[in-house]
Coordinates of C-alpha atoms and ligand atoms in Angstrom, one line a residue:
X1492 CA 76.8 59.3 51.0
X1493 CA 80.1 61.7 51.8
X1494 CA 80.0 64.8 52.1
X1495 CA 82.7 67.8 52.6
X1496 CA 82.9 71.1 54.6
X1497 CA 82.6 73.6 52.1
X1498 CA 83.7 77.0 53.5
X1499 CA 82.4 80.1 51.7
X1500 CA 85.1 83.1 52.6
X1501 CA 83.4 86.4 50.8
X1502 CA 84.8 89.2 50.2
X1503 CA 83.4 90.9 53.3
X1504 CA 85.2 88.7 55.4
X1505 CA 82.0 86.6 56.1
X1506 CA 82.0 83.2 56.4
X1507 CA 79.3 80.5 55.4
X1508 CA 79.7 76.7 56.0
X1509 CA 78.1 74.5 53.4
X1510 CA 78.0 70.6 53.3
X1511 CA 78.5 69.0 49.6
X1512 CA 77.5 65.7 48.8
X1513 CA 80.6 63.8 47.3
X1514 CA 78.9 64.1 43.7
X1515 CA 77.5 67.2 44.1
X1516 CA 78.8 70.7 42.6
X1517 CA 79.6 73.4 45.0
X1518 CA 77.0 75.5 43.8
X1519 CA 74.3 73.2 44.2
X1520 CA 75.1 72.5 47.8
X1521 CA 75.4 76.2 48.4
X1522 CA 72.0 76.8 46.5
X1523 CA 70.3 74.1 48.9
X1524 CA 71.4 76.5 51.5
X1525 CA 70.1 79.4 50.4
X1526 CA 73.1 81.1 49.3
X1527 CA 73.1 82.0 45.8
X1528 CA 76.6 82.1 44.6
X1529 CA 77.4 84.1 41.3
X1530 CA 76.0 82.1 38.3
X1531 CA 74.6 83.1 35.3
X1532 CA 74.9 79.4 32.7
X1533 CA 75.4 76.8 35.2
X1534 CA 76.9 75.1 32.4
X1535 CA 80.5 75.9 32.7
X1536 CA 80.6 78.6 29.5
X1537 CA 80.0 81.9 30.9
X1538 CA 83.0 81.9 33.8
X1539 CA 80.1 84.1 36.0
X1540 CA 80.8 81.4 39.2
X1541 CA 85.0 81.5 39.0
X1542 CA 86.2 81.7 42.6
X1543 CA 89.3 80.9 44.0
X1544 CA 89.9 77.1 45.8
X1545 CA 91.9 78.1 48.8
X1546 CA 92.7 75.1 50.2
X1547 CA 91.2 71.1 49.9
X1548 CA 91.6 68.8 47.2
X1549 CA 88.8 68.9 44.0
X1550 CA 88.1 67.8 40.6
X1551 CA 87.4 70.7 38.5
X1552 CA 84.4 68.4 36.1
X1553 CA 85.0 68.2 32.3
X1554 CA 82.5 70.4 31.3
X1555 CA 83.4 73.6 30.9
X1556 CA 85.3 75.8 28.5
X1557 CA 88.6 77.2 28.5
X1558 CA 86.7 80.6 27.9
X1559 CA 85.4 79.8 31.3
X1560 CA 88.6 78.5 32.9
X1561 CA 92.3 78.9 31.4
X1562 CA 94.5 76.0 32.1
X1563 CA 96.6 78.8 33.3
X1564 CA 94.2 79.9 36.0
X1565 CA 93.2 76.5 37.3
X1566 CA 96.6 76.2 38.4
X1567 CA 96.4 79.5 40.5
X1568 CA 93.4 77.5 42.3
X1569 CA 90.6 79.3 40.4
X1570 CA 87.3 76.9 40.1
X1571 CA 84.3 77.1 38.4
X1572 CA 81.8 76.4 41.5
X1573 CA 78.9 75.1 38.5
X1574 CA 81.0 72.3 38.2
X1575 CA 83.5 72.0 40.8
X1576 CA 83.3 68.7 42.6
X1577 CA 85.0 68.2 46.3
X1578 CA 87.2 65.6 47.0
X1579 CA 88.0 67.1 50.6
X1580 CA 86.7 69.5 52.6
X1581 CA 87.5 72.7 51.3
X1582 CA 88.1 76.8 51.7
X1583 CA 86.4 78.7 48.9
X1584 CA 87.1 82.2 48.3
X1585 CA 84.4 83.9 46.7
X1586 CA 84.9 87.4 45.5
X1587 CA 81.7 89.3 46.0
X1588 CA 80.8 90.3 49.3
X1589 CA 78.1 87.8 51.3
X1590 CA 75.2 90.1 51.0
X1591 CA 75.5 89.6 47.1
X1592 CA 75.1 86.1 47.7
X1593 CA 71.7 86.8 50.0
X1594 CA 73.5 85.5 53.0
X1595 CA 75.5 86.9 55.8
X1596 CA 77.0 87.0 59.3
X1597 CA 75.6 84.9 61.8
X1598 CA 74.3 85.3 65.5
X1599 CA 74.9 83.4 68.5
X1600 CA 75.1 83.4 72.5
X1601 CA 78.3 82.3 74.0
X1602 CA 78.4 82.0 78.4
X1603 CA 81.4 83.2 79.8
X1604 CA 84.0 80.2 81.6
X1605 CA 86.8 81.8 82.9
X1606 CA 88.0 85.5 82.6
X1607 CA 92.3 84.7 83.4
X1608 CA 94.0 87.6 83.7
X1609 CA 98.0 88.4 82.3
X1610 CA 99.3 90.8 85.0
X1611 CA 98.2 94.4 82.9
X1612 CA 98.6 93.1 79.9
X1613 CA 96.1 90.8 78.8
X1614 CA 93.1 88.5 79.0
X1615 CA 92.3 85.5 78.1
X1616 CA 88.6 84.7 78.0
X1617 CA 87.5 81.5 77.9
X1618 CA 83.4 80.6 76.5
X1619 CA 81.3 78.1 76.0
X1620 CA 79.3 78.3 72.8
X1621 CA 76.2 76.5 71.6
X1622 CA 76.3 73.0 69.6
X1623 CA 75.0 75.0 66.3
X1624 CA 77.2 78.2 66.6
X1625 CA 79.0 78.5 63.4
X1626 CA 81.5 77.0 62.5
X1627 CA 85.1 79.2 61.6
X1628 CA 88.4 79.1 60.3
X1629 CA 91.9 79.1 62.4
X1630 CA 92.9 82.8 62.1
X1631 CA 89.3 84.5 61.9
X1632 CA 87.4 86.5 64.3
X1633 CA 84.1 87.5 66.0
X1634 CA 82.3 90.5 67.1
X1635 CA 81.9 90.4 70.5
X1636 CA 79.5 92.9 71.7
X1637 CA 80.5 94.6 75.3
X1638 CA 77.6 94.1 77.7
X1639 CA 75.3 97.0 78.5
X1640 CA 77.4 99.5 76.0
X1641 CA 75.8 98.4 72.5
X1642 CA 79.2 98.4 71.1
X1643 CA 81.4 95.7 70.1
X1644 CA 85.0 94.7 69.5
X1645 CA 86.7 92.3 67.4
X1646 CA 88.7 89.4 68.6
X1647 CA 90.3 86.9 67.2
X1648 CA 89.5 83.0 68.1
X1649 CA 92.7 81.4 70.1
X1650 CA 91.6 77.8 70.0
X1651 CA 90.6 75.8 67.0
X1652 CA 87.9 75.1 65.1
X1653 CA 85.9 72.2 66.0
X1654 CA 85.4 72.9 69.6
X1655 CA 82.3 74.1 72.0
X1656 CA 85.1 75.8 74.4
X1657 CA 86.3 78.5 72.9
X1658 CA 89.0 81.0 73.8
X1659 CA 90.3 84.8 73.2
X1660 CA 93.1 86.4 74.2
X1661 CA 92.2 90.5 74.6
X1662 CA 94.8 93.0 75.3
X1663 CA 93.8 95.0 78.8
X1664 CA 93.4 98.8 77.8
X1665 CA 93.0 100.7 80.8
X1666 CA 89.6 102.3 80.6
X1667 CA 88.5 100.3 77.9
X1668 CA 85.6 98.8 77.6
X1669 CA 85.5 95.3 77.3
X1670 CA 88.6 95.8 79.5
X1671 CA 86.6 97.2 82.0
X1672 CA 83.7 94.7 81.3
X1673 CA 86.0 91.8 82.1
X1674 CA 87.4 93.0 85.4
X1675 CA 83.8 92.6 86.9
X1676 CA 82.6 89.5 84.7
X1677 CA 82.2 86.0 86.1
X1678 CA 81.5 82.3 84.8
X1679 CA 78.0 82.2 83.7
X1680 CA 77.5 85.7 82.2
X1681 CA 76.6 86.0 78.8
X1682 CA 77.9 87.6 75.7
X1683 CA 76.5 87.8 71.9
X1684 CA 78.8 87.4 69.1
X1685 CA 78.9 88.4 65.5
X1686 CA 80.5 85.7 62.7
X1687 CA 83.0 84.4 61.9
X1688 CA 84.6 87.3 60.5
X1689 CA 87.9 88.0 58.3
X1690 CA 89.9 86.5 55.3
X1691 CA 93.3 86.5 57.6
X1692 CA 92.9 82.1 58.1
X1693 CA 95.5 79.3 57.1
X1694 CA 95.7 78.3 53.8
X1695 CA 96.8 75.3 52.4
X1696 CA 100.2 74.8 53.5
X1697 CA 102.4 74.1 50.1
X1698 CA 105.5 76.3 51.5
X1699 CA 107.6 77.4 54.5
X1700 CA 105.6 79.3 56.9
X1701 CA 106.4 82.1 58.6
X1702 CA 104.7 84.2 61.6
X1703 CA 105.1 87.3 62.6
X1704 CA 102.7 88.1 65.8
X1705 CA 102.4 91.2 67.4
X1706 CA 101.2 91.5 70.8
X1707 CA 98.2 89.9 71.2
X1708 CA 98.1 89.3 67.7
X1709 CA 99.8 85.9 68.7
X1710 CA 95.6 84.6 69.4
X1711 CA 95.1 83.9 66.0
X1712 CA 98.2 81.9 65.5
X1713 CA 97.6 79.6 68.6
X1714 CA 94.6 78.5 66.9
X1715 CA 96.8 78.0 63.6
X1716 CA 99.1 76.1 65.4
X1717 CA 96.7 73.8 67.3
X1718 CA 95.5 72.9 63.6
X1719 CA 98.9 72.4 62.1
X1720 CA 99.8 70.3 65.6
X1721 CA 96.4 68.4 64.9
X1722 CA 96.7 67.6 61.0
X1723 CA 100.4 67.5 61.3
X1724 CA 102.6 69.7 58.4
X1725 CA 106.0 68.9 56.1
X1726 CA 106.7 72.2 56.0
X1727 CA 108.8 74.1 58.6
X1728 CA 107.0 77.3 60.2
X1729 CA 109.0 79.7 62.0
X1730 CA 107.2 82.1 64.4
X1731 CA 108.7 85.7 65.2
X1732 CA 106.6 86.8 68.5
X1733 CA 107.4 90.8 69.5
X1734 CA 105.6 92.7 72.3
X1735 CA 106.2 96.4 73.6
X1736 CA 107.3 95.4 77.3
X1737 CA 108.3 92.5 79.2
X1738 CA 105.2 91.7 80.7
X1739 CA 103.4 91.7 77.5
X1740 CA 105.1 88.4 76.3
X1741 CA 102.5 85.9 77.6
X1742 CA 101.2 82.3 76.9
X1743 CA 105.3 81.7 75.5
X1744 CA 104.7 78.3 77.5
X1745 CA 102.3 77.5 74.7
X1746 CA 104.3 78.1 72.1
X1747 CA 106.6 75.7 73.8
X1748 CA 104.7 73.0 73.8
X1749 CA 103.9 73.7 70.3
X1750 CA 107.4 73.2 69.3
X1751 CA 107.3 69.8 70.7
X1752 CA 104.2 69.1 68.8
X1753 CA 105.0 70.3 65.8
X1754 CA 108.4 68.7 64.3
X1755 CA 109.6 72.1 62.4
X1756 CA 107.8 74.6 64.4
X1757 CA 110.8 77.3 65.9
X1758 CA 110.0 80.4 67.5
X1759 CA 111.7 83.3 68.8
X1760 CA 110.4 86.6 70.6
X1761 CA 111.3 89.6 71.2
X1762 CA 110.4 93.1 72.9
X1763 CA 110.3 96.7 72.0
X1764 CA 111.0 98.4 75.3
X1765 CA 114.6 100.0 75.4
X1766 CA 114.7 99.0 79.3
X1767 CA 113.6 95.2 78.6
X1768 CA 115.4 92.7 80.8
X1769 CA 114.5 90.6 77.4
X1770 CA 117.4 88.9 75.8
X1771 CA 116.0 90.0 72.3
X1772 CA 115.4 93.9 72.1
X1773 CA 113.7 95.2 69.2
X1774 CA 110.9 94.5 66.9
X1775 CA 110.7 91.2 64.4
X1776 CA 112.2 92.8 61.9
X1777 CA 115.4 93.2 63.9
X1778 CA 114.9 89.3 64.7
X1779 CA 114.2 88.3 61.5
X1780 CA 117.1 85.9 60.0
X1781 CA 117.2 85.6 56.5
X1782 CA 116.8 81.9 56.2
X1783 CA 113.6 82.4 57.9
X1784 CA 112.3 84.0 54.1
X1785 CA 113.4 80.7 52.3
X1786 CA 114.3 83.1 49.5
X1787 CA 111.0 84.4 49.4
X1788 CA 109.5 81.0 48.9
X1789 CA 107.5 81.8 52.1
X1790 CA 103.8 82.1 53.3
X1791 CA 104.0 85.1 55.5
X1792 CA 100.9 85.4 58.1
X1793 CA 100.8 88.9 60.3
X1794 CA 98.7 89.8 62.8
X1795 CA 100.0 93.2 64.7
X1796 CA 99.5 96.7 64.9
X1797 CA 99.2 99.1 61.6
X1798 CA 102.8 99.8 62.0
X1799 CA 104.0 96.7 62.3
X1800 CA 102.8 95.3 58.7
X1801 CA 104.4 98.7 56.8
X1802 CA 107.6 97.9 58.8
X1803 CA 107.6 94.5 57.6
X1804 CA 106.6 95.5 54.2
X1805 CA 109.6 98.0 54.3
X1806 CA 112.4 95.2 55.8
X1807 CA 111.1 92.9 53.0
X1808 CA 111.3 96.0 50.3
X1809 CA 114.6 96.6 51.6
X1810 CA 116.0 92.9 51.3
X1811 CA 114.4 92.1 48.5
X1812 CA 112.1 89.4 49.3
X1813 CA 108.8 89.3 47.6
X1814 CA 107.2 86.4 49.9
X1815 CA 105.0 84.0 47.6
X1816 CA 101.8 85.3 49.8
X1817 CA 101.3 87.8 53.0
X1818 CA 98.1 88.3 54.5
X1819 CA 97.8 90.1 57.1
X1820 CA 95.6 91.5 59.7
X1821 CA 96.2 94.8 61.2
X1822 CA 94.5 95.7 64.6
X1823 CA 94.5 98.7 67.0
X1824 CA 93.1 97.5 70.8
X1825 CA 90.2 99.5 71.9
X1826 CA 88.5 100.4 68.7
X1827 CA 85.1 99.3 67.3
X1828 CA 85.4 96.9 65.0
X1829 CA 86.3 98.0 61.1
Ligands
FES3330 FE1 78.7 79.9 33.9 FE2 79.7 78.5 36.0 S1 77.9 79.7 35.9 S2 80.6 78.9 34.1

């Protein structure tokens, strides 16, 4: 028989994989994995199990009541797991947090590949995980806890789903940490993680796209765009890339070859510094053309600094563009993980 990926997203961030048989309600399949979903009928009357189908194509059963489930909000993508049957695989965002649900984050081992080095700027870290480490979606994170100090930072996952390889690209803080941890670390060592972690992922794409990376915010979009290069997208998907200084701007060979990929894929970057040698000085909102808003008919995906998303927030405020959806994660280098 079939079965489908069901991904669990709670509302801690957490993230549980599930398969579901082809026939079988998401609940059920969740239930067999000891992960007890809200529920309180089963029947598809009391509207206990509504959660919100993020992405992946199902059938929504005949069962159930409009009490349980308006016309109006099964077309905002809201299911009733008791009787929700997959047709793909599928991103399911449930909105009590995982503990509710009996479950939570998982723990695994990853050995350390390659520690490449970005001038001062950055890292990329490249690791090998094990054949059972969980599974994640492009955009989310782990915990990565820094060797010897019993603390951990958060990092986004730079390559896609799917593989045992796995990379990160970590902003060097001088001083810092897993900075610090990296400058001495060599292939073979070994490092625990935490996850996956966050709600910031791709959703389905039903819209223009556009990107707005900060520094090394641009990790989680390379492990978008590897997905959208991989599954292919109608939609165009503009990327606005700003750093503070020149040498910040790194893997922009990537995005290159992403742009060849990906018919509709356009980027442009840009950098804060006054003195930049840059052709682009300024921040993405100073980059930001209008066409690239699509009249607000947009899926906007930030990853940057806090001050970054209330400066976009403002320049869209200020033109006013409310995009259809903007998720975002905000992230400050060198802290522990929120
Ligand atoms: Fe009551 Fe699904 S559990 S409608």
């Amino acid at each position: 028989m079939n079965s489908y990926r069901i991904a669990l997203n709670f509302e801690d961030g957490v993230t549980r994989f599930v398969d579901c048989g082809a026939t079988e309600k998401v609940l059920d399949a969740a239930f067999r994995n000891r992960i007890n979903l809200p529920m309180d009928c089963s029947d598809g009357v009391c509207g206990t199990c509504k959660c919100k189908a993020e992405s992946g194509a199902y059938d929504l059963g005949d069962d159930y009541i409009e009490d349980a489930l308006t016309e109006d909000e099964a077309g905002q993508g809201l299911v009733l797991t008791c009787q929700m049957v997959p047709k793909s695989d599928c991103v399911i965002a449930v909105p009590v947090p995982s503990t509710a649900c009996k479950t939570g984050t998982a723990q695994f081992g990853a050995s350390v590949t390659e520690v490449a080095p970005f001038s001062d700027a950055a890292y990329e870290l490249v690791l090998d995980i094990p054949e059972n480490a969980p599974a994640f979606l492009p955009g989310q994170y782990v915990n990565i806890t820094v060797p010897g100090s019993g603390q951990h930072r958060s990092y986004s996952f730079s390559s896609a789903p799917g593989e045992r390889r796995v990379t990160f690209l970590i902003k060097h803080v001088p001083g810092g940490l897993m900075s610090t941890w990296l400058q001495g670390a060599g292939s073979g060592e070994q490092l625990q993680m935490t996850g996956p972690l966050g709600s910031f992922y791709l959703r389905a794409v039903a819209r223009p796209l556009l990107f707005l990376a900060g520094g090394t915010g641009l990790a989680p979009f390379l492990s978008m765009l590897e997905v959208l290069a991989r599954e292919g997208t109608a939609q165009p998907v503009h990327m606005i890339y700003g750093v503070t200084r020149d040498q910040d701007l790194v893997l922009v060979e990537r995005l290159q070859d992403y742009a060849l990929r990906i018919p509709g894929f356009t980027f442009t970057t840009c950098v804060a510094d006054p003195q930049t040698a840059h052709e682009r000085q300024g921040y993405v909102t100073n980059h930001m053309p209008a066409q690239a808003l699509h009249g607000g008919n947009v899926d906007v995906y930030l990853c940057g600094p806090p001050p970054m998303v209330e400066a976009v927030q403002k320049h869209f405020k200020a033109e006013g563009i409310a995009p259809a959806s903007f998720h975002y994660e905000k992230f400050t280098p060198n802290q522990p993980a929120a």
